[in-house]
CSV table of C-alpha atoms in Angstrom, one decimal:
chain,number,residue,atom,x,y,z
Y,1,MET,CA,27.5,9.8,-4.8
Y,2,PHE,CA,25.3,7.7,-7.1
Y,3,ASP,CA,25.5,4.8,-4.7
Y,4,ALA,CA,24.3,7.1,-1.9
Y,5,LEU,CA,21.3,8.1,-4.0
Y,6,TRP,CA,20.2,4.5,-4.6
Y,7,GLN,CA,21.8,2.4,-1.8
Y,8,PRO,CA,19.0,2.7,0.8
Y,9,PHE,CA,16.4,1.6,-1.8
Y,10,ALA,CA,18.5,-1.4,-3.0
Y,11,GLU,CA,19.2,-2.6,0.5
Y,12,PHE,CA,15.9,-2.2,2.3
Y,13,ALA,CA,12.5,-3.4,1.0
Y,14,PHE,CA,10.5,-0.9,3.1
Y,15,MET,CA,12.4,2.0,1.4
Y,16,ARG,CA,11.6,0.6,-2.1
Y,17,ARG,CA,7.9,0.3,-1.1
Y,18,ALA,CA,7.8,3.9,0.2
Y,19,LEU,CA,9.6,5.1,-3.0
Y,20,PHE,CA,7.3,3.4,-5.5
Y,21,GLY,CA,4.2,4.2,-3.5
Y,22,GLY,CA,5.3,7.8,-3.0
Y,23,ILE,CA,6.1,8.3,-6.7
Y,24,ALA,CA,2.8,6.8,-7.7
Y,25,LEU,CA,0.9,9.2,-5.3
Y,26,ALA,CA,3.0,12.1,-6.6
Y,27,CYS,CA,2.1,11.4,-10.2
Y,28,SER,CA,-1.7,11.4,-9.4
Y,29,ALA,CA,-1.9,14.0,-6.6
Y,30,ALA,CA,0.2,16.7,-8.1
Y,31,PRO,CA,-1.9,17.1,-11.3
Y,32,LEU,CA,-5.0,17.2,-9.1
Y,33,GLY,CA,-3.3,20.0,-7.2
Y,34,VAL,CA,-2.9,22.0,-10.4
Y,35,PHE,CA,-6.6,21.8,-11.0
Y,36,LEU,CA,-7.3,22.8,-7.3
Y,37,ILE,CA,-5.2,25.9,-7.8
Y,38,LEU,CA,-6.7,26.9,-11.1
Y,39,ARG,CA,-10.2,26.3,-9.6
Y,40,ARG,CA,-9.2,28.4,-6.5
Y,41,MET,CA,-10.0,25.4,-4.3
Y,42,SER,CA,-6.6,25.0,-2.6
Y,43,LEU,CA,-8.1,25.4,0.8
Y,44,ILE,CA,-10.4,22.5,0.2
Y,45,GLY,CA,-7.4,20.2,-0.2
Y,46,ASP,CA,-6.0,21.5,3.2
Y,47,ALA,CA,-9.3,21.2,4.9
Y,48,VAL,CA,-10.0,17.6,3.6
Y,49,ALA,CA,-6.6,16.5,4.7
Y,50,HIS,CA,-7.5,17.5,8.2
Y,51,GLY,CA,-11.1,16.2,7.8
Y,52,ILE,CA,-10.1,12.6,7.0
Y,53,LEU,CA,-8.6,12.1,10.4
Y,54,PRO,CA,-11.8,11.6,12.4
Y,55,GLY,CA,-13.1,9.0,9.9
Y,56,THR,CA,-9.7,7.2,10.0
Y,57,ALA,CA,-9.6,7.3,13.8
Y,58,LEU,CA,-13.1,5.9,14.1
Y,59,ALA,CA,-12.4,3.1,11.7
Y,60,PHE,CA,-9.3,2.3,13.7
Y,61,LEU,CA,-11.2,2.3,17.0
Y,62,CYS,CA,-13.8,-0.1,15.5
Y,63,PHE,CA,-11.8,-2.4,13.2
Y,64,GLY,CA,-8.1,-1.9,14.0
Y,65,LEU,CA,-5.4,-1.6,11.4
Y,66,SER,CA,-7.5,-2.6,8.5
Y,67,LEU,CA,-6.4,-0.7,5.4
Y,68,PRO,CA,-9.6,-0.9,3.4
Y,69,LEU,CA,-11.7,0.2,6.3
Y,70,LEU,CA,-9.3,2.9,7.2
Y,71,VAL,CA,-9.5,4.2,3.7
Y,72,LEU,CA,-13.3,3.9,3.6
Y,73,GLY,CA,-13.5,5.8,6.9
Y,74,GLY,CA,-11.2,8.6,5.8
Y,75,LEU,CA,-13.0,8.8,2.4
Y,76,THR,CA,-16.4,9.1,4.1
Y,77,ALA,CA,-15.2,11.7,6.5
Y,78,GLY,CA,-13.4,13.8,3.8
Y,79,LEU,CA,-16.4,13.9,1.4
Y,80,GLY,CA,-18.8,14.4,4.3
Y,81,MET,CA,-16.9,17.5,5.5
Y,82,ALA,CA,-16.7,18.9,2.0
Y,83,LEU,CA,-20.4,18.4,1.4
Y,84,LEU,CA,-21.3,19.8,4.9
Y,85,ALA,CA,-19.3,23.0,4.0
Y,86,ALA,CA,-21.0,23.4,0.7
Y,87,TRP,CA,-24.5,22.8,2.3
Y,88,VAL,CA,-23.7,25.5,5.1
Y,89,SER,CA,-22.5,27.9,2.4
Y,90,ARG,CA,-25.7,27.5,0.3
Y,91,ARG,CA,-28.0,27.8,3.3
Y,92,THR,CA,-26.3,30.7,5.1
Y,93,GLY,CA,-24.5,32.6,2.4
Y,94,LEU,CA,-21.2,32.1,4.1
Y,95,ARG,CA,-18.3,31.7,1.7
Y,96,GLU,CA,-17.4,28.0,1.3
Y,97,GLU,CA,-13.8,28.6,2.2
Y,98,ALA,CA,-14.9,30.2,5.5
Y,99,SER,CA,-17.1,27.2,6.2
Y,100,LEU,CA,-14.1,24.8,5.6
Y,101,ALA,CA,-11.9,27.0,7.8
Y,102,ALA,CA,-14.4,26.6,10.6
Y,103,ILE,CA,-15.0,22.9,10.2
Y,104,TYR,CA,-11.5,21.4,9.7
Y,105,PRO,CA,-10.0,22.4,13.1
Y,106,ILE,CA,-13.0,20.6,14.7
Y,107,SER,CA,-12.4,17.5,12.6
Y,108,LEU,CA,-8.7,17.5,13.5
Y,109,ALA,CA,-9.4,17.9,17.1
Y,110,GLY,CA,-12.0,15.2,17.0
Y,111,GLY,CA,-9.7,12.8,15.2
Y,112,VAL,CA,-6.9,13.3,17.8
Y,113,LEU,CA,-9.3,12.8,20.7
Y,114,LEU,CA,-10.7,9.6,19.1
Y,115,LEU,CA,-7.2,8.2,18.7
Y,116,SER,CA,-6.3,9.0,22.3
Y,117,LEU,CA,-9.2,6.8,23.4
Y,118,ALA,CA,-7.9,3.7,21.5
Y,119,GLU,CA,-6.9,0.8,23.7
Y,120,GLN,CA,-4.4,-0.3,21.1
Y,121,LYS,CA,-2.3,2.9,20.9
Y,122,ILE,CA,-1.0,4.1,17.5
Y,123,ASP,CA,1.9,6.4,17.1
Y,124,LEU,CA,0.2,9.7,16.4
Y,125,LEU,CA,3.3,11.3,15.1
Y,126,HIS,CA,3.6,8.7,12.3
Y,127,LEU,CA,-0.1,9.1,11.4
Y,128,LEU,CA,0.1,12.9,11.3
Y,129,PHE,CA,3.5,13.3,9.7
Y,130,GLY,CA,4.2,10.0,7.9
Y,131,SER,CA,6.5,7.2,8.1
Y,132,ALA,CA,8.2,5.1,5.4
Y,133,LEU,CA,7.7,2.0,7.6
Y,134,ALA,CA,3.9,2.4,7.2
Y,135,VAL,CA,4.1,1.4,3.6
Y,136,ASP,CA,3.7,-2.4,3.6
Y,137,ALA,CA,2.9,-4.5,0.6
Y,138,HIS,CA,-0.9,-4.1,0.9
Y,139,THR,CA,-0.5,-0.3,1.3
Y,140,LEU,CA,1.7,-0.1,-1.8
Y,141,THR,CA,-0.7,-2.0,-3.8
Y,142,ALA,CA,-3.6,0.3,-2.8
Y,143,MET,CA,-1.5,3.3,-3.6
Y,144,LEU,CA,-0.7,2.0,-7.0
Y,145,ILE,CA,-4.3,1.2,-7.7
Y,146,VAL,CA,-5.5,4.7,-6.5
Y,147,ALA,CA,-2.8,6.4,-8.6
Y,148,GLY,CA,-3.7,4.4,-11.8
Y,149,LEU,CA,-7.4,4.9,-11.2
Y,150,SER,CA,-6.9,8.6,-10.6
Y,151,LEU,CA,-4.8,9.2,-13.8
Y,152,VAL,CA,-7.3,7.2,-15.9
Y,153,LEU,CA,-10.3,9.1,-14.6
Y,154,LEU,CA,-8.6,12.4,-14.9
Y,155,ALA,CA,-7.7,11.7,-18.5
Y,156,LEU,CA,-11.4,10.8,-19.1
Y,157,ILE,CA,-12.8,13.9,-17.6
Y,158,TYR,CA,-10.0,16.2,-18.7
Y,159,ARG,CA,-11.8,18.3,-21.3
Y,160,ALA,CA,-14.9,18.7,-19.2
Y,161,LEU,CA,-12.9,19.5,-16.1
Y,162,LEU,CA,-10.9,22.1,-18.1
Y,163,LEU,CA,-14.2,23.7,-19.3
Y,164,ASP,CA,-15.7,23.7,-15.9
Y,165,THR,CA,-12.5,25.3,-14.5
Y,166,LEU,CA,-12.1,28.0,-17.1
Y,167,ASP,CA,-15.7,28.7,-18.2
Y,168,PRO,CA,-18.3,26.9,-16.1
Y,169,LEU,CA,-21.1,28.9,-17.5
Y,170,PHE,CA,-20.4,27.8,-21.1
Y,171,LEU,CA,-20.1,24.1,-19.9
Y,172,ARG,CA,-23.5,24.6,-18.2
Y,173,SER,CA,-25.1,25.8,-21.4
Y,174,VAL,CA,-23.9,23.0,-23.6
Y,175,SER,CA,-23.8,20.1,-21.1
Y,176,ARG,CA,-25.1,18.8,-17.7
Y,177,LEU,CA,-21.8,17.2,-16.9
Y,178,GLY,CA,-20.6,20.1,-14.7
Y,179,PRO,CA,-21.8,18.9,-11.3
Y,180,LEU,CA,-20.9,15.3,-12.1
Y,181,VAL,CA,-17.3,16.3,-13.1
Y,182,HIS,CA,-17.0,18.5,-10.1
Y,183,GLY,CA,-18.1,15.6,-7.7
Y,184,LEU,CA,-15.8,13.1,-9.5
Y,185,PHE,CA,-12.9,15.5,-9.2
Y,186,LEU,CA,-13.5,16.1,-5.5
Y,187,SER,CA,-13.8,12.4,-4.9
Y,188,LEU,CA,-10.3,11.8,-6.5
Y,189,VAL,CA,-8.8,14.6,-4.3
Y,190,VAL,CA,-10.2,13.0,-1.2
Y,191,LEU,CA,-9.1,9.5,-2.2
Y,192,ASN,CA,-5.5,10.6,-3.0
Y,193,LEU,CA,-5.3,12.4,0.4
Y,194,VAL,CA,-6.7,9.4,2.2
Y,195,ILE,CA,-4.3,6.8,0.7
Y,196,GLY,CA,-1.4,9.2,1.0
Y,197,PHE,CA,-1.5,9.6,4.7
Y,198,HIS,CA,0.0,6.2,5.3
Y,199,ALA,CA,3.3,7.3,3.8
Y,200,ILE,CA,3.3,11.1,3.9
Y,201,GLY,CA,1.1,11.7,6.9
Y,202,ALA,CA,-2.4,13.1,7.3
Y,203,LEU,CA,-1.1,16.7,7.7
Y,204,MET,CA,1.7,16.5,5.2
Y,205,VAL,CA,0.1,14.9,2.2
Y,206,VAL,CA,-1.6,18.1,1.1
Y,207,GLY,CA,1.8,19.6,0.8
Y,208,LEU,CA,2.8,17.0,-1.8
Y,209,MET,CA,-0.4,17.8,-3.7
Y,210,LEU,CA,-0.3,21.6,-3.7
Y,211,LEU,CA,3.4,22.7,-3.4
Y,212,PRO,CA,4.7,21.1,-6.6
Y,213,ALA,CA,1.6,22.4,-8.4
Y,214,VAL,CA,2.2,26.0,-7.3
Y,215,ALA,CA,5.9,25.7,-8.2
Y,216,ALA,CA,5.1,24.5,-11.7
Y,217,ARG,CA,3.1,27.7,-12.3
Y,218,PHE,CA,6.3,29.7,-12.3
Y,219,TRP,CA,7.7,27.6,-15.2
Y,220,SER,CA,5.0,27.3,-17.8
Y,221,ARG,CA,1.7,28.8,-18.9
Y,222,HIS,CA,0.5,25.7,-20.7
Y,223,LEU,CA,-1.8,23.2,-18.7
Y,224,PRO,CA,-0.3,20.0,-20.2
Y,225,SER,CA,3.2,21.2,-19.2
Y,226,LEU,CA,2.0,22.3,-15.8
Y,227,LEU,CA,0.5,18.8,-15.1
Y,228,LEU,CA,3.7,17.1,-16.2
Y,229,LEU,CA,6.1,19.5,-14.3
Y,230,ALA,CA,4.0,19.2,-11.1
Y,231,ALA,CA,4.1,15.4,-11.3
Y,232,LEU,CA,7.9,15.4,-11.9
Y,233,LEU,CA,8.6,17.9,-9.2
Y,234,ALA,CA,6.5,15.8,-6.7
Y,235,ALA,CA,8.2,12.6,-7.6
Y,236,ALA,CA,11.7,14.1,-7.2
Y,237,CYS,CA,10.7,15.5,-3.8
Y,238,VAL,CA,9.5,12.0,-2.7
Y,239,TRP,CA,12.8,10.4,-3.8
Y,240,LEU,CA,15.1,13.0,-2.2
Y,241,GLY,CA,12.9,13.4,0.8
Y,242,LEU,CA,13.1,9.7,1.6
Y,243,LEU,CA,16.8,9.9,1.3
Y,244,LEU,CA,17.0,12.8,3.7
Y,245,SER,CA,14.8,10.9,6.1
Y,246,TYR,CA,17.0,7.8,5.9
Y,247,TYR,CA,20.4,9.6,6.3
Y,248,ALA,CA,19.3,12.1,8.9
Y,249,ASN,CA,16.9,9.8,10.8
Y,250,LEU,CA,14.0,12.2,10.4
Y,251,PRO,CA,10.2,11.6,9.7
Y,252,SER,CA,9.7,11.0,6.0
Y,253,GLY,CA,6.6,13.2,5.6
Y,254,PRO,CA,8.1,16.5,6.7
Y,255,CYS,CA,11.3,15.8,4.7
Y,256,ILE,CA,9.3,15.4,1.5
Y,257,VAL,CA,7.1,18.5,2.1
Y,258,LEU,CA,10.2,20.6,3.1
Y,259,LEU,CA,11.9,19.7,-0.1
Y,260,ALA,CA,8.7,20.5,-2.0
Y,261,GLY,CA,8.7,23.9,-0.2
Y,262,ALA,CA,12.3,24.5,-1.3
Y,263,ALA,CA,11.3,23.8,-4.9
Y,264,TYR,CA,8.5,26.3,-4.5
Y,265,LEU,CA,10.8,29.0,-3.1
Y,266,PHE,CA,13.4,28.4,-5.8
Y,267,SER,CA,10.6,28.7,-8.4
Y,268,VAL,CA,9.3,31.9,-6.9
Y,269,LEU,CA,12.8,33.4,-7.2
Y,270,PHE,CA,14.0,32.1,-10.5
Y,271,GLY,CA,11.0,30.8,-12.4
Y,272,PRO,CA,10.7,32.4,-15.9
Y,273,VAL,CA,6.9,33.1,-15.4
Y,274,HIS,CA,6.6,36.0,-12.9
Y,275,GLY,CA,9.6,34.8,-10.9
Y,276,LEU,CA,11.1,37.6,-8.8
Y,277,CYS,CA,14.6,37.4,-10.3
Y,278,ARG,CA,13.5,36.8,-13.9
Y,279,THR,CA,15.2,38.7,-16.7
Y,280,PRO,CA,12.8,41.3,-18.0
Y,281,ALA,CA,11.9,40.8,-21.7
Y,282,LEU,CA,13.6,43.1,-24.0
Y,283,PRO,CA,11.4,45.4,-26.1
Y,284,HIS,CA,10.8,44.3,-29.7
Y,285,PRO,CA,12.7,46.5,-32.2
Y,286,THR,CA,10.6,48.9,-34.2
């Protein structure tokens, strides 16, 4: 049994690269997902994951499979879509999540059409749903750099981000860091989504960011514990999802996200914090 849990990674270099890159991404993306949920911005993560596709497709059309340019194209498209939704919301009074819900299907459709025009065809299923084979040495290095940078910056802005999440009016009264922290946090979200689509898929990576974060909410009320639990759950889903993909010959992205979904459903049922099957607390003796 233990050999089966490690044998594919010991035997194949591409599986090791997918594992190390996926765990690095899990440790950086899942804590960002916790803050997205606390800030009631989970739809932004979903919308940006769709919105990066046209930028990535345009970069592929112009420059081919160049990882830095693909990341730059996706980052530009994701941030641009988020800023456009915010601008429309401020100008029209439409709620920001409604603006995002209107924009991201357009972005997704535009990206798919751009990819269909490419002379050098790329496997659309691997781009949308992920493939362990997509994680080469350069992609792994980029994923490790993004994960490390995200964790360092998240630690640096942790207190300000926490204040901006729980009491933005107080932060605004004592500091002008609120807009800067929000912009930096949003940039980290987009960067993790962009770098993650190589291994997890453009449509699947948001599941790795949000599902472990939501599941963790059923196991703890303390933010540091939530961040750690979300990262551990996401890393475990990457490991087991890659094994399921290998043994069942299935796409890696959906396997990882389905396991994250199973962890979420288990947490909904049996989590000690508002789980459906939790044991009610006994009254204190008088």
